[in-house]
Tab-separated table of N, CA and C in Angstrom:
chain	number	residue	atom	x	y	z
A	12	MET	N	-21.741	-32.439	45.411
A	12	MET	CA	-21.347	-31.153	45.286
A	12	MET	C	-19.671	-31.153	44.635
A	13	THR	N	-19.107	-31.852	45.228
A	13	THR	CA	-17.739	-31.946	44.752
A	13	THR	C	-17.835	-32.327	43.291
A	14	THR	N	-18.219	-33.277	42.865
A	14	THR	CA	-18.498	-33.782	41.378
A	14	THR	C	-18.648	-32.509	40.539
A	15	ARG	N	-19.693	-31.469	40.870
A	15	ARG	CA	-19.987	-30.390	40.162
A	15	ARG	C	-18.947	-29.401	40.127
A	16	ILE	N	-18.294	-29.338	41.135
A	16	ILE	CA	-17.176	-28.438	41.664
A	16	ILE	C	-16.002	-28.703	40.587
A	17	GLU	N	-15.589	-30.068	40.435
A	17	GLU	CA	-14.796	-30.798	39.469
A	17	GLU	C	-15.264	-30.603	38.058
A	18	GLN	N	-16.713	-30.938	37.987
A	18	GLN	CA	-16.979	-30.943	36.291
A	18	GLN	C	-16.750	-29.276	35.933
A	19	ALA	N	-17.114	-28.358	36.744
A	19	ALA	CA	-17.152	-26.874	36.517
A	19	ALA	C	-15.406	-26.725	36.195
A	20	ASN	N	-14.863	-26.985	37.243
A	20	ASN	CA	-13.424	-26.733	37.088
A	20	ASN	C	-12.901	-27.474	35.482
A	21	SER	N	-13.377	-28.582	35.401
A	21	SER	CA	-12.820	-29.420	34.170
A	21	SER	C	-13.381	-28.492	32.897
A	22	GLU	N	-14.706	-28.135	32.982
A	22	GLU	CA	-15.232	-27.053	31.796
A	22	GLU	C	-14.270	-25.945	31.815
A	23	VAL	N	-14.099	-25.337	32.797
A	23	VAL	CA	-13.205	-23.997	32.899
A	23	VAL	C	-12.167	-24.222	32.072
A	24	SER	N	-11.427	-25.201	32.606
A	24	SER	CA	-10.121	-25.762	32.015
A	24	SER	C	-10.122	-25.900	30.482
A	25	THR	N	-11.271	-26.751	30.049
A	25	THR	CA	-11.297	-26.955	28.683
A	25	THR	C	-11.691	-25.706	27.940
A	26	LEU	N	-12.591	-24.782	28.455
A	26	LEU	CA	-12.534	-23.371	28.016
A	26	LEU	C	-11.569	-22.717	27.730
A	27	SER	N	-10.494	-22.582	28.996
A	27	SER	CA	-9.509	-22.002	29.143
A	27	SER	C	-8.581	-22.312	27.893
A	28	ALA	N	-8.131	-23.666	27.630
A	28	ALA	CA	-7.430	-24.102	26.718
A	28	ALA	C	-8.176	-23.953	25.413
A	29	THR	N	-9.229	-24.056	24.981
A	29	THR	CA	-9.963	-23.287	23.906
A	29	THR	C	-9.601	-21.801	23.553
A	30	VAL	N	-9.819	-21.168	24.411
A	30	VAL	CA	-9.467	-19.791	24.269
A	30	VAL	C	-7.945	-19.535	24.095
A	31	GLU	N	-7.010	-20.265	24.727
A	31	GLU	CA	-5.801	-20.115	24.327
A	31	GLU	C	-5.474	-20.315	22.840
A	32	GLU	N	-6.078	-21.676	22.680
A	32	GLU	CA	-5.773	-21.985	21.114
A	32	GLU	C	-6.284	-21.194	19.987
A	33	ILE	N	-7.474	-20.547	20.482
A	33	ILE	CA	-7.926	-19.418	19.536
A	33	ILE	C	-7.154	-18.303	19.341
A	34	ALA	N	-6.379	-17.757	20.613
A	34	ALA	CA	-5.681	-16.667	20.751
A	34	ALA	C	-4.326	-16.910	19.767
A	35	ALA	N	-3.902	-18.025	19.843
A	35	ALA	CA	-2.792	-18.689	19.315
A	35	ALA	C	-3.116	-18.788	17.769
A	36	THR	N	-4.222	-19.311	17.396
A	36	THR	CA	-4.531	-19.070	16.167
A	36	THR	C	-4.650	-17.765	15.548
A	37	SER	N	-5.211	-16.930	16.222
A	37	SER	CA	-5.144	-15.560	15.751
A	37	SER	C	-3.838	-14.849	15.588
A	38	ASP	N	-2.929	-15.119	16.554
A	38	ASP	CA	-1.799	-14.582	16.449
A	38	ASP	C	-1.132	-15.192	14.900
A	39	ASP	N	-1.301	-16.346	14.873
A	39	ASP	CA	-0.786	-17.148	13.519
A	39	ASP	C	-1.282	-16.223	12.299
A	40	VAL	N	-2.760	-15.886	12.475
A	40	VAL	CA	-3.261	-15.094	11.098
A	40	VAL	C	-2.753	-14.036	11.042
A	41	ALA	N	-2.747	-13.450	12.206
A	41	ALA	CA	-2.202	-12.184	12.108
A	41	ALA	C	-0.858	-11.820	11.535
A	42	GLN	N	0.124	-12.863	12.022
A	42	GLN	CA	1.282	-12.872	11.145
A	42	GLN	C	1.307	-13.327	9.978
A	43	THR	N	0.751	-14.077	9.413
A	43	THR	CA	0.334	-14.488	7.974
A	43	THR	C	-0.333	-13.286	7.356
A	44	SER	N	-1.090	-12.774	7.812
A	44	SER	CA	-1.704	-11.549	7.192
A	44	SER	C	-0.639	-10.367	7.027
A	45	GLU	N	0.175	-10.255	7.818
A	45	GLU	CA	1.332	-9.261	7.891
A	45	GLU	C	2.334	-9.556	6.853
A	46	GLY	N	2.580	-10.655	6.803
A	46	GLY	CA	3.468	-11.358	5.921
A	46	GLY	C	2.853	-11.325	4.154
A	47	ALA	N	1.511	-11.296	4.025
A	47	ALA	CA	0.802	-11.163	2.976
A	47	ALA	C	0.926	-9.833	2.466
A	48	VAL	N	0.749	-8.874	3.425
A	48	VAL	CA	0.616	-7.414	3.121
A	48	VAL	C	2.263	-6.981	2.581
A	49	GLU	N	3.290	-7.501	3.380
A	49	GLU	CA	4.622	-7.284	3.095
A	49	GLU	C	4.642	-7.686	1.603
A	50	ALA	N	4.280	-9.012	1.225
A	50	ALA	CA	4.474	-9.466	-0.055
A	50	ALA	C	3.886	-8.577	-0.899
A	51	ALA	N	2.474	-8.283	-0.911
A	51	ALA	CA	1.732	-7.437	-1.896
A	51	ALA	C	2.460	-6.092	-1.922
A	52	GLU	N	3.177	-5.565	-1.024
A	52	GLU	CA	3.747	-4.300	-1.022
A	52	GLU	C	4.939	-4.501	-1.937
A	53	ASP	N	5.714	-5.579	-1.875
A	53	ASP	CA	6.979	-6.114	-2.525
A	53	ASP	C	6.726	-6.102	-3.860
A	54	GLY	N	5.593	-6.575	-4.146
A	54	GLY	CA	5.062	-6.985	-5.307
A	54	GLY	C	4.659	-5.800	-6.374
A	55	GLN	N	4.104	-5.024	-5.406
A	55	GLN	CA	3.828	-3.584	-6.182
A	55	GLN	C	4.854	-2.750	-6.500
A	56	LYS	N	5.898	-2.856	-5.520
A	56	LYS	CA	7.264	-1.960	-5.758
A	56	LYS	C	7.903	-2.527	-7.194
A	57	SER	N	7.947	-3.963	-7.172
A	57	SER	CA	8.424	-4.637	-8.161
A	57	SER	C	7.608	-4.228	-9.442
A	58	ALA	N	6.401	-4.306	-9.619
A	58	ALA	CA	5.588	-3.988	-10.663
A	58	ALA	C	5.928	-2.445	-11.112
A	59	GLU	N	6.034	-1.466	-10.162
A	59	GLU	CA	6.371	-0.092	-10.425
A	59	GLU	C	7.726	-0.082	-10.792
A	60	SER	N	8.573	-0.893	-10.697
A	60	SER	CA	9.974	-0.758	-11.127
A	60	SER	C	9.898	-1.179	-12.437
A	61	ALA	N	9.083	-2.414	-12.891
A	61	ALA	CA	9.126	-2.995	-14.144
A	61	ALA	C	8.316	-2.018	-15.061
A	62	MET	N	7.260	-1.210	-14.492
A	62	MET	CA	6.712	-0.131	-15.593
A	62	MET	C	7.649	0.790	-16.018
A	63	GLU	N	8.591	1.413	-14.867
A	63	GLU	CA	9.498	2.468	-15.047
A	63	GLU	C	10.575	1.883	-16.039
A	64	ALA	N	10.874	0.639	-15.881
A	64	ALA	CA	11.972	0.195	-16.952
A	64	ALA	C	11.215	0.184	-18.283
A	65	MET	N	10.109	-0.391	-18.360
A	65	MET	CA	9.453	-0.252	-19.604
A	65	MET	C	9.392	1.042	-20.301
A	66	GLU	N	8.834	1.995	-19.570
A	66	GLU	CA	8.940	3.391	-20.126
A	66	GLU	C	10.053	3.677	-20.468
A	67	ASN	N	11.217	3.557	-19.542
A	67	ASN	CA	12.888	3.915	-20.332
A	67	ASN	C	13.165	3.300	-21.503
A	68	VAL	N	12.598	1.974	-21.621
A	68	VAL	CA	13.081	1.354	-22.969
A	68	VAL	C	12.131	1.817	-24.047
A	69	ASN	N	10.874	2.323	-23.871
A	69	ASN	CA	10.117	2.896	-24.970
A	69	ASN	C	10.707	4.053	-25.178
A	70	GLU	N	11.139	5.025	-24.336
A	70	GLU	CA	11.828	6.261	-24.506
A	70	GLU	C	13.181	6.093	-25.522
A	71	ALA	N	13.953	5.300	-24.838
A	71	ALA	CA	15.012	4.741	-25.741
A	71	ALA	C	14.689	4.302	-27.311
A	72	ALA	N	13.697	3.597	-27.161
A	72	ALA	CA	13.317	3.109	-28.657
A	72	ALA	C	12.958	4.180	-29.578
A	73	THR	N	12.214	4.978	-28.983
A	73	THR	CA	11.416	6.236	-29.816
A	73	THR	C	12.706	7.112	-30.068
A	74	GLU	N	14.018	7.262	-29.274
A	74	GLU	CA	14.874	8.025	-29.608
A	74	GLU	C	15.726	7.571	-30.868
A	75	VAL	N	15.825	6.063	-30.511
A	75	VAL	CA	16.591	5.494	-31.671
A	75	VAL	C	15.777	5.489	-33.213
A	76	ALA	N	14.479	5.494	-32.863
A	76	ALA	CA	13.775	5.460	-34.153
A	76	ALA	C	13.863	6.875	-34.959
A	77	SER	N	13.905	7.910	-34.171
A	77	SER	CA	14.209	9.047	-34.267
A	77	SER	C	15.645	9.362	-35.199
A	78	ASP	N	16.701	9.071	-34.467
A	78	ASP	CA	17.846	8.945	-35.144
A	78	ASP	C	18.066	7.972	-36.312
A	79	VAL	N	17.327	6.949	-36.547
A	79	VAL	CA	17.382	6.227	-37.680
A	79	VAL	C	16.608	6.872	-38.573
A	80	THR	N	15.495	7.472	-38.470
A	80	THR	CA	14.586	8.368	-39.558
A	80	THR	C	15.693	9.479	-39.985
A	81	ARG	N	16.414	10.325	-39.191
A	81	ARG	CA	17.113	11.234	-39.458
A	81	ARG	C	18.379	10.894	-40.312
A	82	LEU	N	19.257	9.831	-39.993
A	82	LEU	CA	20.022	9.154	-40.514
A	82	LEU	C	19.901	8.807	-42.003
A	83	GLN	N	18.323	7.997	-42.220
A	83	GLN	CA	17.991	7.809	-43.502
A	83	GLN	C	17.768	8.956	-44.440
A	84	GLU	N	17.379	10.278	-43.803
A	84	GLU	CA	16.977	11.517	-44.721
A	84	GLU	C	18.608	11.863	-45.079
A	85	ARG	N	19.701	11.725	-44.254
A	85	ARG	CA	20.750	12.320	-44.544
A	85	ARG	C	21.456	11.402	-45.808
A	86	VAL	N	21.190	9.992	-45.548
A	86	VAL	CA	21.534	8.989	-46.626
A	86	VAL	C	21.024	9.505	-47.968
A	87	GLU	N	19.746	9.638	-47.878
A	87	GLU	CA	19.018	10.385	-49.183
A	87	GLU	C	19.748	11.451	-49.581
A	88	GLU	N	19.974	12.496	-48.996
A	88	GLU	CA	20.432	13.659	-49.418
A	88	GLU	C	21.856	13.242	-49.896
A	89	ILE	N	22.696	12.402	-49.315
A	89	ILE	CA	24.049	12.243	-49.869
A	89	ILE	C	23.785	11.547	-51.134
A	90	SER	N	23.000	10.651	-51.322
A	90	SER	CA	22.651	9.813	-52.553
A	90	SER	C	22.297	10.916	-53.594
A	91	GLN	N	21.466	11.912	-53.259
A	91	GLN	CA	20.888	12.675	-54.304
A	91	GLN	C	22.069	13.596	-54.655
A	92	LEU	N	22.998	14.085	-53.769
A	92	LEU	CA	24.225	14.973	-54.082
A	92	LEU	C	24.990	14.029	-55.037
A	93	GLU	N	25.329	12.825	-54.685
A	93	GLU	CA	26.110	11.953	-55.365
A	93	GLU	C	25.581	11.724	-56.835
A	94	GLN	N	24.449	11.799	-56.932
A	94	GLN	CA	23.830	11.656	-58.397
A	94	GLN	C	24.069	12.871	-59.374
A	95	SER	N	23.851	13.884	-58.670
A	95	SER	CA	23.890	15.418	-59.148
A	95	SER	C	25.519	15.476	-59.502
A	96	MET	N	26.378	15.001	-58.666
A	96	MET	CA	27.901	15.015	-59.172
A	96	MET	C	27.967	14.120	-60.234
A	97	ARG	N	27.579	12.875	-60.377
A	97	ARG	CA	27.697	12.104	-61.496
A	97	ARG	C	27.530	12.629	-62.727
A	98	GLN	N	25.996	13.386	-62.855
A	98	GLN	CA	25.542	13.971	-63.788
A	98	GLN	C	26.324	15.040	-64.450
A	99	LEU	N	26.840	15.680	-63.321
A	99	LEU	CA	27.675	16.973	-63.790
A	99	LEU	C	29.185	16.413	-64.230
A	100	LEU	N	29.524	15.519	-63.771
A	100	LEU	CA	30.527	14.648	-64.789
A	100	LEU	C	30.533	14.245	-66.048
A	101	GLU	N	29.315	13.600	-66.009
A	101	GLU	CA	28.986	13.071	-67.432
A	101	GLU	C	28.885	14.112	-68.445
A	102	ASP	N	28.041	15.261	-67.810
A	102	ASP	CA	27.985	16.371	-68.752
A	102	ASP	C	29.171	17.076	-69.237
A	103	ASP	N	30.081	17.084	-68.385
A	103	ASP	CA	31.500	17.647	-68.410
A	103	ASP	C	32.107	16.984	-69.436
A	104	ARG	N	31.946	15.714	-69.343
A	104	ARG	CA	32.855	14.908	-70.322
A	104	ARG	C	32.340	14.639	-71.666
A	105	SER	N	31.114	14.851	-71.777
A	105	SER	CA	30.505	14.666	-73.257
A	105	SER	C	31.107	15.787	-74.271
A	106	PRO	N	31.180	17.004	-73.866
A	106	PRO	CA	31.801	17.592	-74.965
A	106	PRO	C	33.397	17.399	-75.506
A	107	ARG	N	33.978	17.092	-74.344
A	107	ARG	CA	35.529	16.270	-74.630
A	107	ARG	C	35.376	15.224	-75.545
A	108	VAL	N	34.528	14.420	-75.177
A	108	VAL	CA	34.621	12.850	-75.836
A	108	VAL	C	34.150	13.211	-77.387
A	109	SER	N	33.270	14.198	-77.476
A	109	SER	CA	32.686	14.659	-78.758
A	109	SER	C	34.041	15.572	-79.603
A	110	ALA	N	34.577	16.179	-78.885
A	110	ALA	CA	35.791	16.873	-79.495
A	110	ALA	C	36.706	16.015	-79.851
A	111	LEU	N	37.080	14.905	-79.263
A	111	LEU	CA	37.887	13.955	-79.505
A	111	LEU	C	37.793	13.045	-80.555
A	112	ALA	N	36.509	12.867	-80.840
A	112	ALA	CA	35.839	12.023	-81.795
A	112	ALA	C	35.860	12.791	-83.246
A	113	ASP	N	35.760	14.228	-83.248
A	113	ASP	CA	35.979	15.101	-84.296
A	113	ASP	C	37.282	14.979	-84.866
A	114	ASP	N	38.332	14.931	-84.047
A	114	ASP	CA	39.965	15.169	-84.376
A	114	ASP	C	39.908	13.760	-85.098
């Protein structure tokens, strides 16, 4: 009978140790899971920040493109004005040159 009690005690001890190992492993898994959740949340925040930065860059690029288009239009207007002024100067000089040639 003592042997059976000793054997039962041994099995209870082994079972108790196994339960403790399972509990410790469960705690490790829980901590690892918490770390994974935190890492995922940090990753999501980083992705959101990157998306916001990309949207800001896109808005800035759109503004620059619009500014360049307006600048190009102004350059074309100035070029047309310059051509008109040159034509007026040439038209104004032609009669003078002709008059000088007649003298």
